[in-house]
Amino acid sequence: MIKLLSTFKDYLYSIKFIKHNKKVFKKKERNTKNIILVEINSLHSSIIAYSYLANFLSDYYDANIHAYKFNVQKKILYKIYDFINLKNIINYSKIYKSFGVNRIFENNLTFDEKQQSMLISDKIYKSLKTKKNVLDIIIDGIEIGDLLYDSFLKKYNEATIDIKEEKFKNFLFHFIEIYFFWKKYLENNNVKALIVSHCVYHQALPLRLAISKNIPSFQASAAYIYRLSKNQKFAYKEYFDYKKEFLKLPEYKKIDGIREAKHRLQQRFSGKVGIDLRYSKKSAYGKFLNTRLLKNNDKIKILIATHCFSDSPHSFGELLFPDFYEWINFLGKLSAKRDYDWYLKTHPDFIQSTRNRIKSFVKKYDRFELLPAEASHLQIIDEGINFVLTCHGTIGHEYAAKGKTVINASLNNPHISYNFNIHPKNIQEYENLLLNLKNINFSFDKKEVYEFYYMKYINEKANWLFKNHNELIKNIGYYAQFNPVIYKIFLDQFSEDRHNEVLKSLKNFINGNDYLFIPPD
């Protein structure tokens, strides 16, 4: 009954948003073949962002707005679930049409096109010898291997890829069909701009093709808008410029920023949940357990801070290893070469499948020991951990703030522009470091940690659509923004003045060439 009532409320919020859009964004049938393409999804806060960006681009390029949804493979049980799911009372087509979408379509191929796609898929599949080859897949000069890799892991909740599996072969064929559809579509239509939800997974296939043709392309959400290009295929990579951008700030802002960064990190270390990690549900810095975690000896002690295997390992770009599974497997083999104490730890709010796979590594490699998920990092630090290994996790700045040495297994990590972590450039350098930990004498300036924290979490500009997006998320919770309740909040805050401010700031962004949309203060 409660679920039914909640769904009915969501429906009412959506209806009000639709009525609002029809008043604010007048539908225009333009006598033009120009098209603005926008992705259909169920991320409701992002849909508000699309309504603004798509309409602005429509006026800017004198173009009609077309929306697309992915026709993805689903098992019959999932199709039945989708059919009976109460949430489907919300008609996304009506929401999109309400802000001016003229046409909605799916990525369907003709029989002849499927045959052509099958020939390409078969040729690619026969060329694959290792999983690394999957990452190297390029068609027409366009890199798509990482998208294929991560999409497969996510769809099947897998830790890694086995290219010999029939399900991988079938998935590859379907993935190439999606690629082939978008290749033909962009060749045959005059697309002036593209709006997507992600720069990863299969959702980014039209993006990769569009930027190869120099079509203006954007990843949009209620928090950020990124302009993607051949030189920058991913969102959220402004961290490469953090150090340079911090130097440009006025002195008072640097001082205040570092002070605030220290304060917030202390809050995180005190066990408060969600301090600048809006998706977090449990603290990794809770109370000490009654039993000792680390062995009381003189051996070098290493913590491997694990990642969720299926959660887009290539979301920032390539790692030193093909995926998180191969990274840990490499460390397992290496553990036999050095008599260190090796500890693994998952997030406290772990996904069960991830922890089960970690347990399989512990069984396979004798020197691996799995710590309790609820174990506090404060206790691990207090008991004398020496080194921490991650690919690109937040632990990179958290442990550095505690004076610990962190070694990353990716050059595409948020801390790369600073020297408070070690960033090996390749697997050989990574291996040499780990085999010679006793010779590492690594020091760094903690001020850089706070500088990074300020740039990442405090100086961020997420207020282009809502006046204070961070405060909004703090009040309603990170995941609530993706539900229709966000329409109610948006409409409660709406005013003509704010509406015009958003359009004016969008104009400045579109007329420029900035990677990230930073609205005026």
Short mmCIF file of C-alpha atoms in Angstrom, two decimals:
data_model
loop_
_atom_site.label_atom_id
_atom_site.label_comp_id
_atom_site.label_asym_id
_atom_site.label_seq_id
_atom_site.Cartn_x
_atom_site.Cartn_y
_atom_site.Cartn_z
CA MET A 1 0.00 0.00 0.00
CA ILE A 2 2.83 2.38 0.90
CA LYS A 3 4.61 1.55 -2.36
CA LEU A 4 1.42 2.15 -4.33
CA LEU A 5 0.91 5.53 -2.63
CA SER A 6 4.54 6.49 -3.33
CA THR A 7 4.16 5.54 -6.99
CA PHE A 8 0.97 7.59 -7.26
CA LYS A 9 2.80 10.62 -5.82
CA ASP A 10 5.58 10.12 -8.35
CA TYR A 11 2.97 10.05 -11.09
CA LEU A 12 1.44 13.33 -9.88
CA TYR A 13 4.87 15.01 -9.70
CA SER A 14 5.55 13.89 -13.27
CA ILE A 15 2.20 15.22 -14.50
CA LYS A 16 2.92 18.63 -12.92
CA PHE A 17 6.35 18.69 -14.53
CA ILE A 18 4.82 17.87 -17.92
CA LYS A 19 2.30 20.74 -17.57
CA HIS A 20 5.11 23.08 -16.53
CA ASN A 21 7.21 22.15 -19.57
CA LYS A 22 4.35 22.75 -21.99
CA LYS A 23 4.08 26.31 -20.69
CA VAL A 24 7.80 27.09 -20.53
CA PHE A 25 9.10 25.25 -23.61
CA LYS A 26 6.70 25.82 -26.47
CA LYS A 27 6.83 22.93 -28.95
CA LYS A 28 8.20 24.04 -32.30
CA GLU A 29 7.91 22.13 -35.57
CA ARG A 30 10.87 23.59 -37.43
CA ASN A 31 11.13 23.38 -41.21
CA THR A 32 14.65 22.02 -41.05
CA LYS A 33 16.52 18.71 -41.17
CA ASN A 34 18.79 19.79 -38.31
CA ILE A 35 18.53 17.51 -35.27
CA ILE A 36 19.41 17.76 -31.59
CA LEU A 37 19.69 14.23 -30.22
CA VAL A 38 18.94 13.49 -26.57
CA GLU A 39 19.04 10.17 -24.73
CA ILE A 40 15.95 8.83 -22.96
CA ASN A 41 16.51 7.44 -19.47
CA SER A 42 14.84 7.38 -16.06
CA LEU A 43 17.25 9.73 -14.24
CA HIS A 44 14.66 12.36 -13.36
CA SER A 45 17.03 15.11 -12.23
CA SER A 46 18.95 14.69 -15.47
CA ILE A 47 15.72 14.95 -17.47
CA ILE A 48 15.26 18.47 -16.07
CA ALA A 49 18.77 19.27 -17.30
CA TYR A 50 17.97 17.85 -20.74
CA SER A 51 14.86 20.04 -20.99
CA TYR A 52 17.01 23.16 -20.73
CA LEU A 53 20.02 22.08 -22.73
CA ALA A 54 18.02 20.48 -25.57
CA ASN A 55 15.79 23.55 -25.97
CA PHE A 56 18.71 25.96 -25.92
CA LEU A 57 20.57 23.89 -28.54
CA SER A 58 17.38 23.61 -30.59
CA ASP A 59 17.15 27.41 -30.82
CA TYR A 60 20.91 27.78 -31.24
CA TYR A 61 21.10 25.43 -34.25
CA ASP A 62 17.53 25.89 -35.54
CA ALA A 63 16.97 22.18 -35.04
CA ASN A 64 14.22 19.76 -34.08
CA ILE A 65 14.71 17.69 -30.92
CA HIS A 66 14.75 13.92 -31.36
CA ALA A 67 15.06 11.48 -28.47
CA TYR A 68 16.26 7.91 -28.55
CA LYS A 69 16.14 4.92 -26.26
CA PHE A 70 18.38 1.89 -26.40
CA ASN A 71 16.88 -1.39 -27.50
CA VAL A 72 19.03 -3.63 -25.29
CA GLN A 73 18.97 -7.39 -24.85
CA LYS A 74 16.91 -8.50 -21.87
CA LYS A 75 16.05 -11.89 -20.48
CA ILE A 76 12.35 -12.74 -20.63
CA LEU A 77 12.00 -12.52 -16.81
CA TYR A 78 13.33 -8.93 -16.86
CA LYS A 79 10.89 -8.04 -19.62
CA ILE A 80 8.00 -9.41 -17.54
CA TYR A 81 9.27 -7.47 -14.51
CA ASP A 82 9.45 -4.27 -16.57
CA PHE A 83 5.90 -4.83 -17.76
CA ILE A 84 4.39 -5.23 -14.27
CA ASN A 85 6.65 -2.76 -12.48
CA LEU A 86 4.54 -0.02 -10.90
CA LYS A 87 7.13 2.60 -11.80
CA ASN A 88 6.24 2.18 -15.46
CA ILE A 89 3.03 4.09 -14.80
CA ILE A 90 5.27 7.10 -15.50
CA ASN A 91 5.35 7.62 -19.26
CA TYR A 92 8.82 8.86 -20.21
CA SER A 93 7.76 9.55 -23.78
CA LYS A 94 5.20 12.08 -22.51
CA ILE A 95 7.79 13.73 -20.28
CA TYR A 96 10.24 14.14 -23.13
CA LYS A 97 7.58 15.33 -25.58
CA SER A 98 6.46 17.91 -23.02
CA PHE A 99 9.73 19.85 -23.39
CA GLY A 100 9.70 19.82 -27.19
CA VAL A 101 10.86 16.41 -28.41
CA ASN A 102 9.42 15.89 -31.90
CA ARG A 103 10.37 12.26 -32.47
CA ILE A 104 11.31 9.21 -30.38
CA PHE A 105 13.04 6.15 -31.82
CA GLU A 106 15.04 3.03 -30.91
CA ASN A 107 18.24 1.57 -32.32
CA ASN A 108 16.66 -1.03 -34.60
CA LEU A 109 18.44 -2.38 -37.68
CA THR A 110 17.02 -3.73 -40.93
CA PHE A 111 17.75 -7.35 -41.84
CA ASP A 112 20.45 -6.34 -44.34
CA GLU A 113 22.07 -4.03 -41.80
CA LYS A 114 22.12 -6.83 -39.23
CA GLN A 115 23.86 -9.07 -41.72
CA GLN A 116 26.51 -6.44 -42.36
CA SER A 117 26.94 -5.93 -38.62
CA MET A 118 27.29 -9.70 -38.14
CA LEU A 119 30.17 -9.83 -40.62
CA ILE A 120 32.02 -7.07 -38.74
CA SER A 121 31.34 -8.74 -35.37
CA ASP A 122 32.58 -12.10 -36.60
CA LYS A 123 35.79 -10.57 -37.92
CA ILE A 124 36.41 -8.79 -34.59
CA TYR A 125 35.66 -11.89 -32.53
CA LYS A 126 38.07 -14.04 -34.52
CA SER A 127 40.83 -11.48 -33.93
CA LEU A 128 40.52 -11.66 -30.12
CA LYS A 129 43.27 -13.66 -28.39
CA THR A 130 43.21 -12.12 -24.89
CA LYS A 131 40.90 -9.90 -22.85
CA LYS A 132 43.37 -7.05 -23.40
CA ASN A 133 42.50 -7.32 -27.10
CA VAL A 134 38.90 -6.44 -26.18
CA LEU A 135 40.08 -3.11 -24.78
CA ASP A 136 41.99 -2.49 -28.00
CA ILE A 137 38.95 -2.83 -30.30
CA ILE A 138 38.83 0.09 -32.72
CA ILE A 139 36.37 0.47 -35.60
CA ASP A 140 36.75 3.21 -38.20
CA GLY A 141 39.41 4.77 -35.99
CA ILE A 142 37.00 4.95 -33.03
CA GLU A 143 37.93 3.33 -29.71
CA ILE A 144 35.01 1.29 -28.38
CA GLY A 145 36.72 -1.60 -26.57
CA ASP A 146 36.46 -0.04 -23.12
CA LEU A 147 32.73 0.59 -23.60
CA LEU A 148 32.18 -3.02 -24.66
CA TYR A 149 34.27 -4.32 -21.75
CA ASP A 150 32.47 -2.34 -19.04
CA SER A 151 29.02 -2.94 -20.55
CA PHE A 152 29.56 -6.70 -20.44
CA LEU A 153 30.77 -6.63 -16.81
CA LYS A 154 27.78 -4.54 -15.76
CA LYS A 155 25.13 -6.51 -17.65
CA TYR A 156 26.23 -9.87 -16.28
CA ASN A 157 27.67 -8.61 -12.96
CA GLU A 158 30.95 -10.28 -13.87
CA ALA A 159 34.39 -9.66 -12.41
CA THR A 160 36.22 -10.12 -15.71
CA ILE A 161 35.79 -11.31 -19.29
CA ASP A 162 36.23 -14.77 -20.72
CA ILE A 163 36.36 -14.27 -24.48
CA LYS A 164 35.65 -17.97 -25.06
CA GLU A 165 32.25 -17.82 -23.36
CA GLU A 166 29.26 -17.97 -25.66
CA LYS A 167 27.52 -15.18 -23.78
CA PHE A 168 30.46 -12.87 -24.41
CA LYS A 169 30.41 -13.71 -28.11
CA ASN A 170 26.65 -12.99 -28.29
CA PHE A 171 27.08 -9.80 -26.33
CA LEU A 172 29.84 -8.63 -28.68
CA PHE A 173 27.58 -9.21 -31.69
CA HIS A 174 24.72 -7.24 -30.16
CA PHE A 175 27.08 -4.44 -29.11
CA ILE A 176 28.42 -4.11 -32.65
CA GLU A 177 24.83 -3.94 -33.89
CA ILE A 178 24.31 -0.86 -31.69
CA TYR A 179 27.54 0.63 -33.04
CA PHE A 180 26.47 -0.09 -36.61
CA PHE A 181 23.06 1.53 -36.08
CA TRP A 182 24.62 4.75 -34.81
CA LYS A 183 27.24 4.79 -37.56
CA LYS A 184 24.45 4.65 -40.19
CA TYR A 185 22.25 7.12 -38.32
CA LEU A 186 24.91 9.80 -38.03
CA GLU A 187 25.89 9.33 -41.66
CA ASN A 188 22.30 9.78 -42.85
CA ASN A 189 21.07 12.57 -40.55
CA ASN A 190 22.14 16.14 -39.93
CA VAL A 191 22.79 15.94 -36.19
CA LYS A 192 23.92 19.29 -34.80
CA ALA A 193 24.42 18.26 -31.15
CA LEU A 194 24.15 15.24 -28.86
CA ILE A 195 23.16 14.97 -25.17
CA VAL A 196 24.00 11.78 -23.25
CA SER A 197 23.81 10.51 -19.67
CA HIS A 198 27.13 8.63 -19.53
CA CYS A 199 30.54 8.55 -21.15
CA VAL A 200 30.81 4.84 -20.32
CA TYR A 201 28.90 1.63 -21.14
CA HIS A 202 26.86 1.20 -24.35
CA GLN A 203 25.25 4.61 -23.72
CA ALA A 204 28.48 6.21 -24.91
CA LEU A 205 28.50 4.55 -28.35
CA PRO A 206 26.65 7.42 -30.09
CA LEU A 207 28.93 9.80 -28.17
CA ARG A 208 32.15 8.22 -29.49
CA LEU A 209 30.80 8.32 -33.05
CA ALA A 210 29.54 11.90 -32.71
CA ILE A 211 32.81 13.31 -31.41
CA SER A 212 34.68 11.51 -34.20
CA LYS A 213 32.58 13.65 -36.57
CA ASN A 214 33.17 16.82 -34.48
CA ILE A 215 29.49 17.00 -33.53
CA PRO A 216 29.13 19.06 -30.33
CA SER A 217 28.45 16.50 -27.61
CA PHE A 218 27.52 16.91 -23.96
CA GLN A 219 27.10 14.75 -20.88
CA ALA A 220 24.45 16.53 -18.86
CA SER A 221 23.04 16.12 -15.36
CA ALA A 222 21.45 18.37 -12.76
CA ALA A 223 24.94 18.92 -11.33
CA TYR A 224 27.27 19.22 -14.32
CA ILE A 225 27.50 19.64 -18.05
CA TYR A 226 30.65 18.40 -19.79
CA ARG A 227 31.61 19.18 -23.37
CA LEU A 228 33.22 16.05 -24.84
CA SER A 229 35.67 15.90 -27.73
CA LYS A 230 38.28 13.74 -29.45
CA ASN A 231 40.80 14.92 -26.87
CA GLN A 232 38.49 14.41 -23.89
CA LYS A 233 36.11 11.46 -24.19
CA PHE A 234 35.30 11.23 -20.47
CA ALA A 235 33.54 13.45 -17.95
CA TYR A 236 34.86 14.23 -14.45
CA LYS A 237 38.50 14.51 -15.50
CA GLU A 238 39.06 18.13 -14.53
CA TYR A 239 41.29 16.72 -11.78
CA PHE A 240 44.25 16.87 -14.20
CA ASP A 241 44.14 20.65 -13.74
CA TYR A 242 43.47 20.87 -9.99
CA LYS A 243 46.97 21.95 -9.03
CA LYS A 244 47.19 24.53 -11.80
CA GLU A 245 43.72 25.91 -11.05
CA PHE A 246 44.40 26.14 -7.30
CA LEU A 247 47.40 28.40 -7.99
CA LYS A 248 45.10 30.86 -9.79
CA LEU A 249 42.92 31.39 -6.71
CA PRO A 250 43.26 34.51 -4.55
CA GLU A 251 45.36 33.96 -1.42
CA TYR A 252 42.47 34.32 1.02
CA LYS A 253 40.53 31.62 -0.85
CA LYS A 254 43.48 29.23 -0.69
CA ILE A 255 43.82 29.73 3.06
CA ASP A 256 40.09 29.39 3.73
CA GLY A 257 39.87 26.42 1.37
CA ILE A 258 42.61 24.44 3.08
CA ARG A 259 41.12 25.21 6.49
CA GLU A 260 37.71 23.96 5.35
CA ALA A 261 39.25 20.86 3.73
CA LYS A 262 40.93 19.93 7.02
CA HIS A 263 37.66 20.40 8.86
CA ARG A 264 35.66 18.21 6.47
CA LEU A 265 38.25 15.46 6.44
CA GLN A 266 38.18 15.45 10.22
CA GLN A 267 34.41 15.06 10.04
CA ARG A 268 34.82 12.10 7.68
CA PHE A 269 37.41 10.55 10.01
CA SER A 270 35.09 11.07 12.97
CA GLY A 271 32.68 8.57 11.45
CA LYS A 272 30.10 10.93 9.98
CA VAL A 273 28.43 9.41 6.93
CA GLY A 274 28.35 11.08 3.52
CA ILE A 275 30.86 13.88 4.12
CA ASP A 276 31.40 14.91 0.50
CA LEU A 277 30.66 11.32 -0.55
CA ARG A 278 27.01 11.76 -1.30
CA TYR A 279 26.43 8.16 -2.43
CA SER A 280 27.91 6.69 0.78
CA LYS A 281 25.57 4.92 3.21
CA LYS A 282 28.09 3.72 5.82
CA SER A 283 31.27 5.23 7.24
CA ALA A 284 34.59 3.49 6.62
CA TYR A 285 35.96 5.29 9.72
CA GLY A 286 33.77 3.91 12.48
CA LYS A 287 34.57 2.45 15.88
CA PHE A 288 37.47 0.10 16.58
CA LEU A 289 36.61 -3.59 16.82
CA ASN A 290 37.38 -5.47 20.03
CA THR A 291 39.89 -7.75 18.33
CA ARG A 292 43.19 -6.83 16.67
CA LEU A 293 43.04 -6.65 12.85
CA LEU A 294 46.70 -6.75 11.83
CA LYS A 295 49.32 -9.27 12.93
CA ASN A 296 51.66 -8.01 15.62
CA ASN A 297 55.02 -8.52 13.89
CA ASP A 298 57.73 -6.60 12.02
CA LYS A 299 56.68 -7.55 8.49
CA ILE A 300 55.71 -4.91 5.91
CA LYS A 301 51.94 -4.61 5.99
CA ILE A 302 49.95 -3.88 2.82
CA LEU A 303 46.28 -3.02 2.49
CA ILE A 304 44.59 -3.73 -0.86
CA ALA A 305 41.55 -1.44 -1.01
CA THR A 306 39.27 -3.34 -3.37
CA HIS A 307 36.83 -1.97 -5.94
CA CYS A 308 33.47 -3.27 -7.16
CA PHE A 309 34.52 -5.53 -10.02
CA SER A 310 31.61 -4.83 -12.36
CA ASP A 311 31.40 -1.07 -11.75
CA SER A 312 32.99 0.42 -14.88
CA PRO A 313 36.72 -0.07 -14.24
CA HIS A 314 37.47 2.18 -17.23
CA SER A 315 35.24 5.10 -16.23
CA PHE A 316 38.25 7.46 -16.15
CA GLY A 317 40.23 5.67 -18.87
CA GLU A 318 42.57 2.70 -18.86
CA LEU A 319 44.10 1.16 -15.74
CA LEU A 320 47.53 -0.46 -15.64
CA PHE A 321 45.58 -3.76 -15.83
CA PRO A 322 42.63 -4.84 -18.00
CA ASP A 323 40.23 -4.71 -15.02
CA PHE A 324 40.01 -4.84 -11.21
CA TYR A 325 40.03 -8.65 -11.24
CA GLU A 326 43.33 -8.84 -13.13
CA TRP A 327 44.80 -6.22 -10.78
CA ILE A 328 44.08 -8.32 -7.68
CA ASN A 329 45.11 -11.52 -9.45
CA PHE A 330 48.45 -9.87 -10.28
CA LEU A 331 48.89 -8.92 -6.61
CA GLY A 332 48.01 -12.45 -5.55
CA LYS A 333 50.75 -13.91 -7.72
CA LEU A 334 53.16 -11.27 -6.48
CA SER A 335 52.34 -12.07 -2.85
CA ALA A 336 54.22 -15.38 -3.21
CA LYS A 337 57.44 -13.50 -4.01
CA ARG A 338 57.60 -11.37 -0.86
CA ASP A 339 56.93 -12.25 2.75
CA TYR A 340 54.69 -9.27 3.46
CA ASP A 341 51.42 -9.28 5.38
CA TRP A 342 48.74 -8.79 2.69
CA TYR A 343 45.28 -7.55 3.76
CA LEU A 344 42.20 -6.97 1.62
CA LYS A 345 39.21 -4.86 2.56
CA THR A 346 35.94 -4.06 0.82
CA HIS A 347 33.77 -0.99 1.36
CA PRO A 348 31.55 -1.25 4.45
CA ASP A 349 28.48 -1.02 2.16
CA PHE A 350 29.85 -3.72 -0.13
CA ILE A 351 28.01 -5.56 -2.88
CA GLN A 352 27.78 -9.23 -1.84
CA SER A 353 29.03 -10.54 -5.19
CA THR A 354 32.16 -8.41 -4.83
CA ARG A 355 32.91 -9.77 -1.36
CA ASN A 356 32.31 -13.35 -2.54
CA ARG A 357 34.85 -12.89 -5.30
CA ILE A 358 37.35 -11.38 -2.87
CA LYS A 359 36.90 -14.48 -0.70
CA SER A 360 37.80 -16.64 -3.69
CA PHE A 361 41.09 -14.75 -4.01
CA VAL A 362 41.78 -15.32 -0.31
CA LYS A 363 41.30 -19.06 -0.83
CA LYS A 364 43.55 -19.01 -3.89
CA TYR A 365 46.43 -17.02 -2.39
CA ASP A 366 47.65 -18.15 1.04
CA ARG A 367 49.14 -14.81 2.07
CA PHE A 368 45.93 -12.87 1.46
CA GLU A 369 43.81 -12.12 4.52
CA LEU A 370 40.33 -10.56 4.29
CA LEU A 371 39.50 -7.96 6.92
CA PRO A 372 35.94 -7.47 8.18
CA ALA A 373 33.97 -5.08 5.97
CA GLU A 374 33.01 -3.05 9.05
CA ALA A 375 36.63 -2.69 10.19
CA SER A 376 37.58 0.95 10.67
CA HIS A 377 40.41 2.36 8.59
CA LEU A 378 41.37 4.28 11.72
CA GLN A 379 42.09 0.98 13.48
CA ILE A 380 44.02 -0.33 10.46
CA ILE A 381 46.16 2.83 10.49
CA ASP A 382 46.60 2.69 14.27
CA GLU A 383 47.80 -0.91 14.12
CA GLY A 384 50.57 -0.01 11.70
CA ILE A 385 49.62 -0.49 8.06
CA ASN A 386 52.58 0.57 5.88
CA PHE A 387 51.28 0.75 2.31
CA VAL A 388 47.89 1.00 0.62
CA LEU A 389 47.11 -0.18 -2.92
CA THR A 390 44.20 1.13 -4.98
CA CYS A 391 43.44 1.81 -8.62
CA HIS A 392 41.78 5.21 -8.27
CA GLY A 393 39.91 5.20 -4.95
CA THR A 394 39.21 7.98 -2.44
CA ILE A 395 41.52 6.14 -0.08
CA GLY A 396 44.29 7.84 -2.06
CA HIS A 397 43.73 11.15 -0.28
CA GLU A 398 42.24 9.74 2.92
CA TYR A 399 45.28 7.64 3.84
CA ALA A 400 47.64 10.36 2.60
CA ALA A 401 45.96 12.73 5.07
CA LYS A 402 47.01 10.24 7.76
CA GLY A 403 50.58 10.21 6.48
CA LYS A 404 50.41 6.80 4.78
CA THR A 405 51.92 5.83 1.42
CA VAL A 406 49.37 5.01 -1.29
CA ILE A 407 50.32 3.44 -4.63
CA ASN A 408 47.82 3.78 -7.50
CA ALA A 409 47.39 1.26 -10.32
CA SER A 410 46.15 3.83 -12.82
CA LEU A 411 47.41 7.08 -14.28
CA ASN A 412 43.75 8.04 -14.72
CA ASN A 413 43.15 8.66 -11.03
CA PRO A 414 41.81 11.82 -9.35
CA HIS A 415 45.06 12.42 -7.43
CA ILE A 416 47.35 12.36 -10.47
CA SER A 417 48.26 16.06 -10.51
CA TYR A 418 49.66 15.84 -6.96
CA ASN A 419 52.62 14.09 -5.35
CA PHE A 420 51.00 12.70 -2.19
CA ASN A 421 50.49 9.30 -3.89
CA ILE A 422 52.89 7.20 -5.95
CA HIS A 423 51.81 6.90 -9.60
CA PRO A 424 53.74 4.14 -11.44
CA LYS A 425 53.57 4.55 -15.22
CA ASN A 426 53.38 0.89 -16.21
CA ILE A 427 53.10 -2.65 -14.80
CA GLN A 428 56.88 -3.16 -14.75
CA GLU A 429 57.40 -0.05 -12.63
CA TYR A 430 54.47 -1.07 -10.42
CA GLU A 431 55.95 -4.54 -9.87
CA ASN A 432 59.42 -3.16 -9.12
CA LEU A 433 57.95 -0.85 -6.48
CA LEU A 434 56.06 -3.67 -4.77
CA LEU A 435 59.03 -6.02 -4.79
CA ASN A 436 61.21 -3.36 -3.17
CA LEU A 437 58.92 -1.70 -0.62
CA LYS A 438 61.65 -1.77 2.02
CA ASN A 439 63.65 0.64 -0.12
CA ILE A 440 60.85 3.17 -0.57
CA ASN A 441 61.44 6.39 1.31
CA PHE A 442 58.40 8.37 0.23
CA SER A 443 57.56 11.77 1.67
CA PHE A 444 55.06 14.44 0.70
CA ASP A 445 53.55 17.70 1.81
CA LYS A 446 50.16 17.12 3.49
CA LYS A 447 49.15 20.58 2.37
CA GLU A 448 48.74 19.10 -1.10
CA VAL A 449 46.17 16.64 0.25
CA TYR A 450 44.02 19.48 1.58
CA GLU A 451 44.56 21.44 -1.62
CA PHE A 452 43.26 18.48 -3.62
CA TYR A 453 40.32 18.02 -1.26
CA TYR A 454 39.32 21.64 -1.64
CA MET A 455 39.44 21.47 -5.44
CA LYS A 456 37.57 18.17 -5.60
CA TYR A 457 34.85 18.63 -3.02
CA ILE A 458 34.56 22.26 -1.98
CA ASN A 459 35.40 24.38 -5.00
CA GLU A 460 33.21 22.30 -7.32
CA LYS A 461 30.62 24.15 -9.38
CA ALA A 462 27.43 22.09 -9.36
CA ASN A 463 24.85 24.88 -9.26
CA TRP A 464 23.95 25.57 -12.88
CA LEU A 465 20.40 24.20 -12.53
CA PHE A 466 19.63 24.32 -8.81
CA LYS A 467 20.86 27.25 -6.72
CA ASN A 468 22.56 24.94 -4.23
CA HIS A 469 22.80 21.40 -5.58
CA ASN A 470 25.03 20.12 -2.78
CA GLU A 471 22.61 21.32 -0.11
CA LEU A 472 19.74 19.75 -2.04
CA ILE A 473 21.45 16.34 -2.11
CA LYS A 474 22.32 16.64 1.57
CA ASN A 475 18.63 17.22 2.37
CA ILE A 476 17.00 14.55 0.19
CA GLY A 477 19.79 11.99 -0.23
CA TYR A 478 21.87 11.21 -3.30
CA TYR A 479 19.56 8.63 -4.87
CA ALA A 480 16.32 10.55 -4.29
CA GLN A 481 17.30 13.01 -7.03
CA PHE A 482 16.68 10.26 -9.59
CA ASN A 483 13.04 9.91 -8.53
CA PRO A 484 10.12 12.14 -9.62
CA VAL A 485 10.13 13.92 -6.23
CA ILE A 486 12.89 16.05 -7.78
CA TYR A 487 10.23 17.55 -10.09
CA LYS A 488 8.33 18.84 -7.07
CA ILE A 489 11.47 20.38 -5.59
CA PHE A 490 12.40 21.95 -8.92
CA LEU A 491 8.93 23.43 -9.43
CA ASP A 492 8.84 24.76 -5.85
CA GLN A 493 12.09 26.64 -6.56
CA PHE A 494 11.16 27.76 -10.07
CA SER A 495 10.93 31.44 -10.96
CA GLU A 496 11.13 33.39 -14.20
CA ASP A 497 14.28 35.14 -13.00
CA ARG A 498 16.02 31.86 -12.21
CA HIS A 499 14.84 30.40 -15.53
CA ASN A 500 16.39 33.30 -17.43
CA GLU A 501 19.61 33.06 -15.39
CA VAL A 502 20.00 29.41 -16.42
CA LEU A 503 19.45 30.21 -20.09
CA LYS A 504 21.90 33.11 -19.97
CA SER A 505 24.65 31.01 -18.36
CA LEU A 506 23.99 28.21 -20.87
CA LYS A 507 24.47 30.70 -23.69
CA ASN A 508 27.87 31.69 -22.36
CA PHE A 509 28.91 28.05 -22.06
CA ILE A 510 27.74 26.98 -25.53
CA ASN A 511 29.40 30.04 -27.11
CA GLY A 512 32.70 29.13 -25.47
CA ASN A 513 34.85 26.02 -25.57
CA ASP A 514 35.19 25.10 -21.88
CA TYR A 515 35.23 21.41 -20.97
CA LEU A 516 33.13 21.90 -17.81
CA PHE A 517 30.19 24.27 -17.49
CA ILE A 518 31.00 26.54 -14.55
CA PRO A 519 28.07 28.90 -13.86
CA PRO A 520 28.72 32.38 -12.49
CA ASP A 521 28.89 32.74 -8.70
#
